[in-house]
Coordinates of C-alpha atoms in Angstrom, one line a residue:
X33 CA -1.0 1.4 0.6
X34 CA -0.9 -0.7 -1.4
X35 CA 1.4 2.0 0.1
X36 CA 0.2 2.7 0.8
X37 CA 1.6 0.3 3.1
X38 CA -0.5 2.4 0.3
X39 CA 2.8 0.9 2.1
X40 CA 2.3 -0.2 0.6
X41 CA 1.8 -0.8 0.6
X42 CA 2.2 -1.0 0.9
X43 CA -1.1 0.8 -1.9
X44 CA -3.8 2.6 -1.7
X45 CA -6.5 2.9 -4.7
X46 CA -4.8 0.3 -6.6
X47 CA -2.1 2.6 -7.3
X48 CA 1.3 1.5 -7.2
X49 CA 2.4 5.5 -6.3
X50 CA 0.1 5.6 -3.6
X51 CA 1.4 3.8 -1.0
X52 CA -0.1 5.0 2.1
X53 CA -2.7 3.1 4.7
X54 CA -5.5 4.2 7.2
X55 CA -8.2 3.4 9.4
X56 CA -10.8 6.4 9.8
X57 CA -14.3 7.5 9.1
X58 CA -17.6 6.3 10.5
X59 CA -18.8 2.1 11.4
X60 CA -21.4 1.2 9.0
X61 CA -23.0 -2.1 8.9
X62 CA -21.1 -3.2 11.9
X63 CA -24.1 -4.9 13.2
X64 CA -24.0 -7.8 10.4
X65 CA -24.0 -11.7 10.7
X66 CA -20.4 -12.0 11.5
X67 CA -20.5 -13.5 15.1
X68 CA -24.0 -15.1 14.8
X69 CA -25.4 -18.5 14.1
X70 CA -23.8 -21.6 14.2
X71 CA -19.7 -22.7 14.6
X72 CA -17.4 -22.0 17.6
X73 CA -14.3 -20.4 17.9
X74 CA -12.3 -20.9 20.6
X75 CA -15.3 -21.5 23.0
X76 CA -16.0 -17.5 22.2
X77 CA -16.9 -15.7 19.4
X78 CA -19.2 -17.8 16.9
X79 CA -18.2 -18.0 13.1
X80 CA -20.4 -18.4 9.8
X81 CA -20.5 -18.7 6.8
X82 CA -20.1 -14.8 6.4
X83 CA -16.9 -13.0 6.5
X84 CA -16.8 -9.1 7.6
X85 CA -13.7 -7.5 7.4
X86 CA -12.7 -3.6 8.5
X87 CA -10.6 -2.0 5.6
X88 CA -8.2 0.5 5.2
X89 CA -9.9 2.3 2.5
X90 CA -13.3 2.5 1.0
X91 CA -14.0 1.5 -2.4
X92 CA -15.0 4.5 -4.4
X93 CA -14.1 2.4 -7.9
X94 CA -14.3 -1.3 -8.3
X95 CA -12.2 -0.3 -12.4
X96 CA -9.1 -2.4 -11.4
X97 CA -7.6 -0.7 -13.9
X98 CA -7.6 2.9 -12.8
X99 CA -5.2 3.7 -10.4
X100 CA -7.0 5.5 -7.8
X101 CA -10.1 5.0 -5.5
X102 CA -10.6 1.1 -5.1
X103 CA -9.6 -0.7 -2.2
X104 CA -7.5 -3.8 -2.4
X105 CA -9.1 -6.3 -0.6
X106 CA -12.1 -6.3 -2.4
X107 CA -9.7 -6.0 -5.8
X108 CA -8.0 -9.3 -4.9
X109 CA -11.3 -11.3 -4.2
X110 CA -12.7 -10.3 -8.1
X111 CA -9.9 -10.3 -9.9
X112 CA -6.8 -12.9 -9.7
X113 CA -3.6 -12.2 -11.0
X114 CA -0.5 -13.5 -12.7
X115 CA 0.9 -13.8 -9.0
X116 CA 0.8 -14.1 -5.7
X117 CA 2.5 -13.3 -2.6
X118 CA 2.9 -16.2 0.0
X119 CA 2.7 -16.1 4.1
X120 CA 6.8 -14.9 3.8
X121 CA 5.9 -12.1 1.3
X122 CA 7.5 -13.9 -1.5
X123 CA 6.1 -14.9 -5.0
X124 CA 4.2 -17.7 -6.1
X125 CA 2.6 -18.3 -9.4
X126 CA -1.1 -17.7 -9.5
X127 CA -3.2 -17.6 -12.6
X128 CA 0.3 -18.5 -14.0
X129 CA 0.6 -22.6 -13.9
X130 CA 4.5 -21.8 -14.5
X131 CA 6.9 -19.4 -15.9
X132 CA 10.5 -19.1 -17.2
X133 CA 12.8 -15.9 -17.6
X134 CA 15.7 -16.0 -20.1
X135 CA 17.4 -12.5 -19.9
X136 CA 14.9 -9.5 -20.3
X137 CA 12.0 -11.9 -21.3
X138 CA 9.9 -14.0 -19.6
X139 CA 7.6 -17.0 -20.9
X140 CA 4.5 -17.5 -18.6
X141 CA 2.1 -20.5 -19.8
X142 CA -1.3 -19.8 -17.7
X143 CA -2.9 -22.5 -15.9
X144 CA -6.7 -23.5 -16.9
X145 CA -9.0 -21.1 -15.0
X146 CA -12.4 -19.2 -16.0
X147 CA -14.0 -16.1 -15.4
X148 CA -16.8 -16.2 -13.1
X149 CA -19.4 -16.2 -16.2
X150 CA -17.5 -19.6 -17.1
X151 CA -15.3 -18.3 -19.8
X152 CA -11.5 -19.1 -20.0
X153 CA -8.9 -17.2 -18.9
X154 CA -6.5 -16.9 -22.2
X155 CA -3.6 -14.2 -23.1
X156 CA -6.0 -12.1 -24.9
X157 CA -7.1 -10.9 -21.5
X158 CA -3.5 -10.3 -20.0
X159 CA -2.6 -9.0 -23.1
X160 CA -5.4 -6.7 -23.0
X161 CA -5.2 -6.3 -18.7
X162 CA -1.6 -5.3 -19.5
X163 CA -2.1 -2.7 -22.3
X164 CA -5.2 -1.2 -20.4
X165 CA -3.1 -0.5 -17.0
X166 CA 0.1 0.9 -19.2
X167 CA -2.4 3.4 -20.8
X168 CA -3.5 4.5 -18.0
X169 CA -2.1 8.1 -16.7
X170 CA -1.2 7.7 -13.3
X171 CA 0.3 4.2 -13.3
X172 CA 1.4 3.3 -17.1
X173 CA 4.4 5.7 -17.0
X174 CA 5.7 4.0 -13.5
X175 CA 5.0 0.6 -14.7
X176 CA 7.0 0.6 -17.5
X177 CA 10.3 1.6 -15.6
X178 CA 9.7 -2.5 -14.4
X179 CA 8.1 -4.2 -18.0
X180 CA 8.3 -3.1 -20.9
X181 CA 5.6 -5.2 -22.9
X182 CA 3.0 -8.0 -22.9
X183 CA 2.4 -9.9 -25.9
X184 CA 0.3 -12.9 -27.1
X185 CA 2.5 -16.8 -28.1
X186 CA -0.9 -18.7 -27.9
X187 CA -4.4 -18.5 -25.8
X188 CA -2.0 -20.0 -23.1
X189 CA 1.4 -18.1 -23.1
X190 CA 2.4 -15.0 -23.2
X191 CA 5.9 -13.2 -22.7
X192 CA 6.4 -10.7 -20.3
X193 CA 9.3 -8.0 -21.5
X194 CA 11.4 -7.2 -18.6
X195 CA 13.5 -4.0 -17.7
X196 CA 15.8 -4.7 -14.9
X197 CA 17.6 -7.5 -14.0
X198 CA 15.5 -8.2 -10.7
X199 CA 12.6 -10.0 -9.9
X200 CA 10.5 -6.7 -9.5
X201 CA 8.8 -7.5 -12.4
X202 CA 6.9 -10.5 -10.1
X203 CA 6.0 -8.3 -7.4
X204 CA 4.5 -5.5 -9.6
X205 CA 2.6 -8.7 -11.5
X206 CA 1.3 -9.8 -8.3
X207 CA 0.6 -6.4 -6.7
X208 CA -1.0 -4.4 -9.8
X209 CA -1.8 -6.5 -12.6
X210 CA -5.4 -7.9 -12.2
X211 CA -6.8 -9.3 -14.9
X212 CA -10.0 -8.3 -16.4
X213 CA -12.2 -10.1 -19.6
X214 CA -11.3 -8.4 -22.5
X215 CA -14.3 -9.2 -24.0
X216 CA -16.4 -7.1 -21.6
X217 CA -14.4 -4.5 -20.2
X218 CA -15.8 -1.4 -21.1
X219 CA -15.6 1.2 -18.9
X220 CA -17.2 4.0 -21.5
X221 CA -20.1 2.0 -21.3
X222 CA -20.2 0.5 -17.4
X223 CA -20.6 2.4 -13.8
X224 CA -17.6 0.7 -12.4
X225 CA -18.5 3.1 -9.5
X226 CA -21.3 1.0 -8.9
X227 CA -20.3 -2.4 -9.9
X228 CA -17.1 -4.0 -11.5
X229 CA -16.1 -5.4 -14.6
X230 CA -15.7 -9.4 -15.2
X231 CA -12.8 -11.1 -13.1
X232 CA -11.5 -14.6 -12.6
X233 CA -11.2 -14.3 -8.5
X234 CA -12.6 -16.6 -5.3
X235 CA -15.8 -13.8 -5.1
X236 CA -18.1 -12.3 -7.3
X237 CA -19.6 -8.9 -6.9
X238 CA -23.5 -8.4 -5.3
X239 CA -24.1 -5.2 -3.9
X240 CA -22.6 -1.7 -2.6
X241 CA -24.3 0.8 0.0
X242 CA -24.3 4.2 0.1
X243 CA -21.7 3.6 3.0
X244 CA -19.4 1.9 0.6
X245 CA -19.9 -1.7 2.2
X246 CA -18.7 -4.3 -0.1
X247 CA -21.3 -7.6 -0.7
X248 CA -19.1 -10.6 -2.2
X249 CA -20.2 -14.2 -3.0
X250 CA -18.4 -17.4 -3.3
X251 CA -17.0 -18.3 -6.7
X252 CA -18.4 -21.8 -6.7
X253 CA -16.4 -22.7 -9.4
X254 CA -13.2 -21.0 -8.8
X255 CA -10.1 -22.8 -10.2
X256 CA -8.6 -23.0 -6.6
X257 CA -12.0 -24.2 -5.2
X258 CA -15.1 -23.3 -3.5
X259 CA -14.1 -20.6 -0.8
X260 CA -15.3 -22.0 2.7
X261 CA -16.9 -18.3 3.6
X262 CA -19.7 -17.9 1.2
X263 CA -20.3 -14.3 1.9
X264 CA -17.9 -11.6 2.3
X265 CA -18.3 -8.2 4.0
X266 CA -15.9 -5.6 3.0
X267 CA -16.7 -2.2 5.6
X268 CA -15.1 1.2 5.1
X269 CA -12.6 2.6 7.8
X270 CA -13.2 3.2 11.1
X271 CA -11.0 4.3 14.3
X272 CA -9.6 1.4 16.2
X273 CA -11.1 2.4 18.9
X274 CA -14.5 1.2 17.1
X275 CA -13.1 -1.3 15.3
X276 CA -11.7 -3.1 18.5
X277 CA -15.1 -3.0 19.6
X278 CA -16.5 -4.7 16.7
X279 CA -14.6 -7.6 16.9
X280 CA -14.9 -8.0 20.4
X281 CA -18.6 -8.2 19.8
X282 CA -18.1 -10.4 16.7
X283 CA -19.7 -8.1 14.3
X284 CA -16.5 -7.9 12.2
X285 CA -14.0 -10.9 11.6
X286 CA -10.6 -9.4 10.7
X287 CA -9.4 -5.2 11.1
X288 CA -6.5 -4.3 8.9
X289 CA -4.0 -2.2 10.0
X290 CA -4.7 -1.6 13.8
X291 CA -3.4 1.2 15.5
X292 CA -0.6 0.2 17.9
X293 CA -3.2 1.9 20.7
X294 CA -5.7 -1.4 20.3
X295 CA -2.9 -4.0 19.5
X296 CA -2.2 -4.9 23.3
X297 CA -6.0 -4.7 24.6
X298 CA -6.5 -7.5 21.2
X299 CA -3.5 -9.2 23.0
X300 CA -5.3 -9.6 25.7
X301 CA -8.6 -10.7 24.2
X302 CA -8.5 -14.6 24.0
X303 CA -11.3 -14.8 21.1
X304 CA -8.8 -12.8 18.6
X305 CA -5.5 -13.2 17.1
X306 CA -2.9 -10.9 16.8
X307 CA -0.9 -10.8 13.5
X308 CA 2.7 -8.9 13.6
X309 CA 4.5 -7.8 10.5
X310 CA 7.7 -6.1 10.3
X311 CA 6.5 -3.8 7.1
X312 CA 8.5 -2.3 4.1
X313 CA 7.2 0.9 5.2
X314 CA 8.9 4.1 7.6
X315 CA 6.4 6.7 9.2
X316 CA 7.7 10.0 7.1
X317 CA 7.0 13.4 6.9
X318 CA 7.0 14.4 2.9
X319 CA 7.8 18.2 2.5
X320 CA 6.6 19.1 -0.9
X321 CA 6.8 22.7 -0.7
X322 CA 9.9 25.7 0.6
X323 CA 13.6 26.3 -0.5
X324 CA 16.2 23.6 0.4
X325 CA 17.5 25.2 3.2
X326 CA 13.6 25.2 4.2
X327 CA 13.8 21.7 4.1
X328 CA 17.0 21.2 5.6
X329 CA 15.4 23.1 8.9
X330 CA 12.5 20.6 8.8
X331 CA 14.7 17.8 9.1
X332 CA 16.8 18.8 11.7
X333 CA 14.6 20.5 13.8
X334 CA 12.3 17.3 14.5
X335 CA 12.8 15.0 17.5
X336 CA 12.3 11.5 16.5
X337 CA 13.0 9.7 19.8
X338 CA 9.3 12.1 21.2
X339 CA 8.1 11.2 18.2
X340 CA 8.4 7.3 19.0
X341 CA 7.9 8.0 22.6
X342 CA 4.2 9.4 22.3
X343 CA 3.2 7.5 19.0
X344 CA 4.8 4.1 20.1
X345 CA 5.3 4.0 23.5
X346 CA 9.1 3.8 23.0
X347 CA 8.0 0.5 21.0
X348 CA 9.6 1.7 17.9
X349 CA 13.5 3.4 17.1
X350 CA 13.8 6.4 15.6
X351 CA 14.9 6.6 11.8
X352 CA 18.5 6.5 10.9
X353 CA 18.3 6.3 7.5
X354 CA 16.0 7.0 4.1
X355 CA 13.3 4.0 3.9
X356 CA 12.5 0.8 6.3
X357 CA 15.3 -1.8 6.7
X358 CA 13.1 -3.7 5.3
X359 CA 13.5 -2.3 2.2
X360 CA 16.8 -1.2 1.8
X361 CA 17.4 -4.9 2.2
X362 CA 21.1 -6.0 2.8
X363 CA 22.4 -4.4 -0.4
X364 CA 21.4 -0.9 1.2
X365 CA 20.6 -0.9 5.2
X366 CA 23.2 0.9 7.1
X367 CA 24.8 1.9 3.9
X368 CA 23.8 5.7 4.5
X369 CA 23.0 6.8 8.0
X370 CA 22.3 10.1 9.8
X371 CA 21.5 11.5 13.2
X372 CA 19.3 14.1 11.9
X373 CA 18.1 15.3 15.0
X374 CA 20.0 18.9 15.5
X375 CA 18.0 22.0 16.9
X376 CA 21.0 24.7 16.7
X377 CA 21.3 23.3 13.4
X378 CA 17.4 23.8 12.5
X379 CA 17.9 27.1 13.6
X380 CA 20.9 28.1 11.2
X381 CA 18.8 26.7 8.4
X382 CA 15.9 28.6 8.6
X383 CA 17.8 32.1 8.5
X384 CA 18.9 31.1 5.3
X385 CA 15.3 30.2 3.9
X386 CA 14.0 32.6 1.5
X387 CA 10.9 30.6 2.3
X388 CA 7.5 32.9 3.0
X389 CA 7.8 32.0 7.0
X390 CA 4.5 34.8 7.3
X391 CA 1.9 31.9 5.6
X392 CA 0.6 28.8 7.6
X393 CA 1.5 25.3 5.9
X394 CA -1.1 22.7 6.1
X395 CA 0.3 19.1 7.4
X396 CA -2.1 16.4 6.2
X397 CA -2.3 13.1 8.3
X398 CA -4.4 10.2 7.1
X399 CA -4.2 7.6 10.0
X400 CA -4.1 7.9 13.9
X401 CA -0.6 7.5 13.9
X402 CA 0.2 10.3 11.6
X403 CA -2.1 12.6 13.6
X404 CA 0.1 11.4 16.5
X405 CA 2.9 12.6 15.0
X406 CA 1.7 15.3 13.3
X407 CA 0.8 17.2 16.9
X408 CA 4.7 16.7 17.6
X409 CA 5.9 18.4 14.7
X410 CA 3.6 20.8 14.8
X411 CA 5.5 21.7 18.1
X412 CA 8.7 21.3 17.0
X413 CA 8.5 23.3 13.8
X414 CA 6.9 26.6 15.6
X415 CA 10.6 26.5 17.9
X416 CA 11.9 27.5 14.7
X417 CA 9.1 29.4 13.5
X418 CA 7.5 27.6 11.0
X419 CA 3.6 27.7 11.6
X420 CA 1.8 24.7 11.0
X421 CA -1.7 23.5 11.4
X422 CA -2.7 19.8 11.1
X423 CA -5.4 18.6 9.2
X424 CA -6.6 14.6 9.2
X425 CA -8.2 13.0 6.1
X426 CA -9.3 9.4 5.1
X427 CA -7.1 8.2 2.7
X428 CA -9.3 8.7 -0.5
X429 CA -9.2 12.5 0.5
X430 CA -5.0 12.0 1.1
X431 CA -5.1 10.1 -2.6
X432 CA -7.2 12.9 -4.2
X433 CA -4.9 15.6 -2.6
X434 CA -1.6 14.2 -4.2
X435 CA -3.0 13.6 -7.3
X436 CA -4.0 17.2 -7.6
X437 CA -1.0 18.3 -6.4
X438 CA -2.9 20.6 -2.6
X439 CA -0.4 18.6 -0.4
X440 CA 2.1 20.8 1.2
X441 CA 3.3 18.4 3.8
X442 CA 2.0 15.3 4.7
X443 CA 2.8 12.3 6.9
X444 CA 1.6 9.1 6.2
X445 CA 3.9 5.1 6.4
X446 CA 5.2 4.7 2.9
X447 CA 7.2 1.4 1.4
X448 CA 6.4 -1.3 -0.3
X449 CA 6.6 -4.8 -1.2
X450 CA 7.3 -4.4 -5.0
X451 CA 10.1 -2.8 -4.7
X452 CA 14.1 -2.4 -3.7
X453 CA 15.6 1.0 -2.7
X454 CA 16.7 2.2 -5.8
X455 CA 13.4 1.5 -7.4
X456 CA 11.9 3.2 -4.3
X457 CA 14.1 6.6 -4.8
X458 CA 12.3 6.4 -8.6
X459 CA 9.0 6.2 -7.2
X460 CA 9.5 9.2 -4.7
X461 CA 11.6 11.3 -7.0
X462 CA 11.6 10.0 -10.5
X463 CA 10.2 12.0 -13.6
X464 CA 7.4 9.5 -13.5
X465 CA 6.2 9.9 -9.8
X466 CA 2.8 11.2 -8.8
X467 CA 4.9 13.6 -5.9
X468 CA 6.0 16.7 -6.3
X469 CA 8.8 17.2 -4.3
X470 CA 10.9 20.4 -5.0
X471 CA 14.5 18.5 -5.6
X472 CA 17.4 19.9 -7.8
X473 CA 17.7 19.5 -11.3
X474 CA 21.2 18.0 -10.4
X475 CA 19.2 15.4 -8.3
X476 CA 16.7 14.7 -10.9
X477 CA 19.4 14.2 -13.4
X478 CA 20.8 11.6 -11.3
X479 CA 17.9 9.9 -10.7
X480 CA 17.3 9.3 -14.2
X481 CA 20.4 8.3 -14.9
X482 CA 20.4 5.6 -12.0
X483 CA 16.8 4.3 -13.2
X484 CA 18.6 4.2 -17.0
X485 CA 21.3 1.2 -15.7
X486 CA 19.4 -2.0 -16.0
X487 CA 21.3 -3.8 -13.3
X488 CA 21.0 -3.4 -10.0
X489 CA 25.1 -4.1 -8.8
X490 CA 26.0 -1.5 -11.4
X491 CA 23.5 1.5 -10.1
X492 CA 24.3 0.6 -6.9
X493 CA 27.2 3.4 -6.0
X494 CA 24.8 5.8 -7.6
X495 CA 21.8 5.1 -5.1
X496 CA 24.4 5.5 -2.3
X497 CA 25.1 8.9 -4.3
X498 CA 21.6 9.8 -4.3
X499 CA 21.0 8.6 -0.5
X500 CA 23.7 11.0 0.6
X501 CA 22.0 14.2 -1.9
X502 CA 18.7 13.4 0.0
X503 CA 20.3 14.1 3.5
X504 CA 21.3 17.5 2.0
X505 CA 18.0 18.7 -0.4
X506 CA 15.5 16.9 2.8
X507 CA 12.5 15.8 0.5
X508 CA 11.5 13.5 3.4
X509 CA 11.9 13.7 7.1
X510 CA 12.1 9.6 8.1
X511 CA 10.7 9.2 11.4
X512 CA 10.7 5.5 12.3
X513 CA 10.1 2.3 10.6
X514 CA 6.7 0.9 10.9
X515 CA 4.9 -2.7 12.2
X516 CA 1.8 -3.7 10.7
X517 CA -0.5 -5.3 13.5
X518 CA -3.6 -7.0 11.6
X519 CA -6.7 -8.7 13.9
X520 CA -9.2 -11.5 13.5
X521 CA -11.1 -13.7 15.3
X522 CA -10.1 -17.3 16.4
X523 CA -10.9 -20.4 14.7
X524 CA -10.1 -18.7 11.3
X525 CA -7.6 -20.9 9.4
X526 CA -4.9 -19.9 6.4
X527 CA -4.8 -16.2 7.4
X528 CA -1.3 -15.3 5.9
X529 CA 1.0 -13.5 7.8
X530 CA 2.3 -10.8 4.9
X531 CA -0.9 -9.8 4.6
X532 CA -0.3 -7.3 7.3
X533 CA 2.3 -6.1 5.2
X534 CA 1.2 -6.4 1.7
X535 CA -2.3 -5.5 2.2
X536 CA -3.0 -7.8 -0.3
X537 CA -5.9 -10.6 1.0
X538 CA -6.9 -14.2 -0.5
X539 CA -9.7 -14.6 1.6
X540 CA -11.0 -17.3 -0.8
X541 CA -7.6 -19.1 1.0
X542 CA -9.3 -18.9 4.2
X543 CA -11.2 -21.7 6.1
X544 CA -12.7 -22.0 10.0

């Protein structure tokens, strides 16, 4: 969600529009090597030399390229990038040795690393990484809001053309750009369903199941040294319920993304360790279909504090404003603020609707939490009579939906550690964003013309603008800001906190 979330990532597929993050499906392989053999943690669960980790999404692709259908942990062990976030969130070089930005241009010299078939690393393959992901439909046009071109100085430099005046352009370099050997990359002529293309990362690819289980080797001879795990296990989803269960047993290592249901049992489990992360990403409800006034009902008519009070145990605070206060950041957070709660109001809306109030709207959910939440709205919505029925997807289905434009509402944790506010509002709303959401022209317009100013101080009484036009047109319902709980077994070493957050994993990092 990596939003994803997936989100952030935080993102999902690889996609940097598809931010949201879940946990569900069915537990296959879970009775793997994990917690036998030799090596102690803690006095409790035993560790190998294998690896098994619980994602958030199954890998469906292994084309780092495309932007949908390939899970990010298993996209960060094959293929390195430019960057790299450390334990903070912040960015490091990676496969860059060093880089300096003079205005809207930035000189990166790459350090000496090889592919895993013992070939160099040069600029010919970010060159090529870089035009291959800016072709590419569902990303390129977002992308190139942040960079505007990669070119070629010498097999060890290349300049990166920036857009804004940020550093964005180092989070979307370490989030999206992985680089693949241009030499081989061929996806006319490879199943990259079946098996991936040539990368420089801490694993190489062995095998995939018919469950979408992930089989990764060491990278003996990977520029930042032999991994310590020599085997890595990369399972699809499962509830946290069943997940908890696995690593109680020690059949899996590390679950991404718990629900906050499992988080205090882990607590209380002395073999694991609990990982907090205060996310980028708010719990929202996306209304991408219905009039404005429609919307307007939605948003008022929705009680945020039950919300919190059934999904979080009264752990979280209801939303105040659009996005996490994590991302707003102190340029933004408590700029614009609302109290959107307002039943008479939700009432007075919906009269005005010209709406079809006879149909029944689907709400998608994609994680527990969302189905949480989507059960309260469900109720809240039919007090102002708007039907609803809920329907819960894995977050490859969620993907495919909002690509193909079948969501009508969804709910899902959306942020992200690329990006600032304003960038955020172009994401959501822009011309180039994979949603759909049924804003103004007069909206639009001013969204383009904020994405148009390179510099962040001078857009910045436009976002405030656009912040106050969302409270009115109600493309998004925010319902709380989210924490990212992530689980794994003691005696594991170099775990980074903002992985939680990020959902982005160098497991080649990790020792025991």
């Amino acid at each position: 969600m990596s939003t994803p979330q997936v989100s952030r990532r935080q993102f999902v597929g690889g996609s940097a529009a598809v931010l949201a993050m879940l946990g569900v499906g069915g537990l296959a392989g879970c009775g793997g090597n994990a917690g036998s053999g030799s090596g102690d943690a803690a006095g409790g669960i035993a560790l190998t030399d294998t690896f098994t980790m619980i994602s958030v999404a199954s890998n469906d692709s292994f084309d780092p390229i495309v932007g949908t259908g390939s899970d990010k942990v298993t996209m960060h062990s094959i293929f390195d990038n430019l960057f790299m976030f450390d334990g903070d969130g912040n960015v490091e070089p990676m496969l860059a040795e060093s880089y300096e930005q003079d205005g809207n241009t930035v000189t990166v010299v790459l350090r000496e690393a090889n592919f895993s078939d013992g070939t160099p690393v040069t600029a010919d393959d970010v060159v090529f990484s870089w035009d291959k992901l800016a072709a590419d439909p569902s990303q390129g046009p977002y992308m190139s809001n942040y960079i505007s071109g990669v070119e070629k100085v010498d097999d060890k430099t290349v300049k990166v053309g920036v857009v804004r005046d940020d550093t964005s352009w180092m989070n979307i370099l370490a989030e999206t750009l992985y680089i693949v050997q241009a030499s081989s990359y061929d996806p006319e002529a490879n199943d990259y369903a079946s098996q991936p293309p040539v990368g420089s990362g801490a694993y190489t690819f062995e095998s995939v199941d018919e469950a979408r289980t992930v089989t990764l080797k060491a990278n003996e001879d990977y520029w930042g040294g032999a991994p310590t795990f020599k085997t890595v296990v990369v399972q699809a989803p499962v509830d946290s319920s069943t997940s908890l269960v696995a690593l109680q047993n020690g059949e899996v290592n590390c679950v991404s993304m718990m629900a906050d249901t499992a988080v205090e049992t882990a607590r209380d489990d002395a073999n694991l360790n609990v990982v907090e992360f205060e996310a980028w990403g708010q719990q929202m409800l996306g209304v991408l279909v219905g009039d404005q006034a429609f919307r307007s009902a939605i948003f008022h008519a929705i009680n945020t504090q039950n919300i919190v009070d059934v999904v979080t145990g009264g752990a979280a605070t209801p939303a105040t404003q659009f996005f996490a206060k994590k991302l707003l950041g102190k340029d933004y957070d408590g700029v614009v603020t609302f109290d959107a709660y307002d039943p008479e109001l939700a009432k007075e809306e919906i009269a005005k609707t010209e709406t079809d109030l006879s149909q029944t709207f689907t709400l998608t959910a994609s994680d527990e939490a969302g189905a949480q939440c989507a059960q309260c709205i469900q109720q809240d919505l039919a007090a102002i009579g708007i039907n609803v029925e809920v329907e819960s997807v894995d977050v490859n289905t969620w993907s495919s939906k909002l690509m193909d434009q079948t969501l009508q509402m969804f709910i899902n944790a959306l942020g992200t550690d690329m990006l600032a506010a304003d960038s955020f509002i172009q994401l959501l709303l822009g011309d180039t964003s994979v949603y759909y959401y049924p804003i103004s022209d007069e909206l639009k317009a001013k969204i383009a013309e904020m994405n148009a100013i390179p510099s962040v101080v001078a857009r910045h009484d436009l976002v405030v603008e656009i912040l106050n036009d969302m409270q009115v047109e109600c493309p998004i319902v925010p319902l709380y800001d989210t924490v990212n709980y992530d689980v794994y077994t003691k005696g594991i070493e170099g775990y980074l906190p903002s992985s939680a957050g990020t959902y982005v994993y160098y497991l080649g990092k990790l020792t025991k």
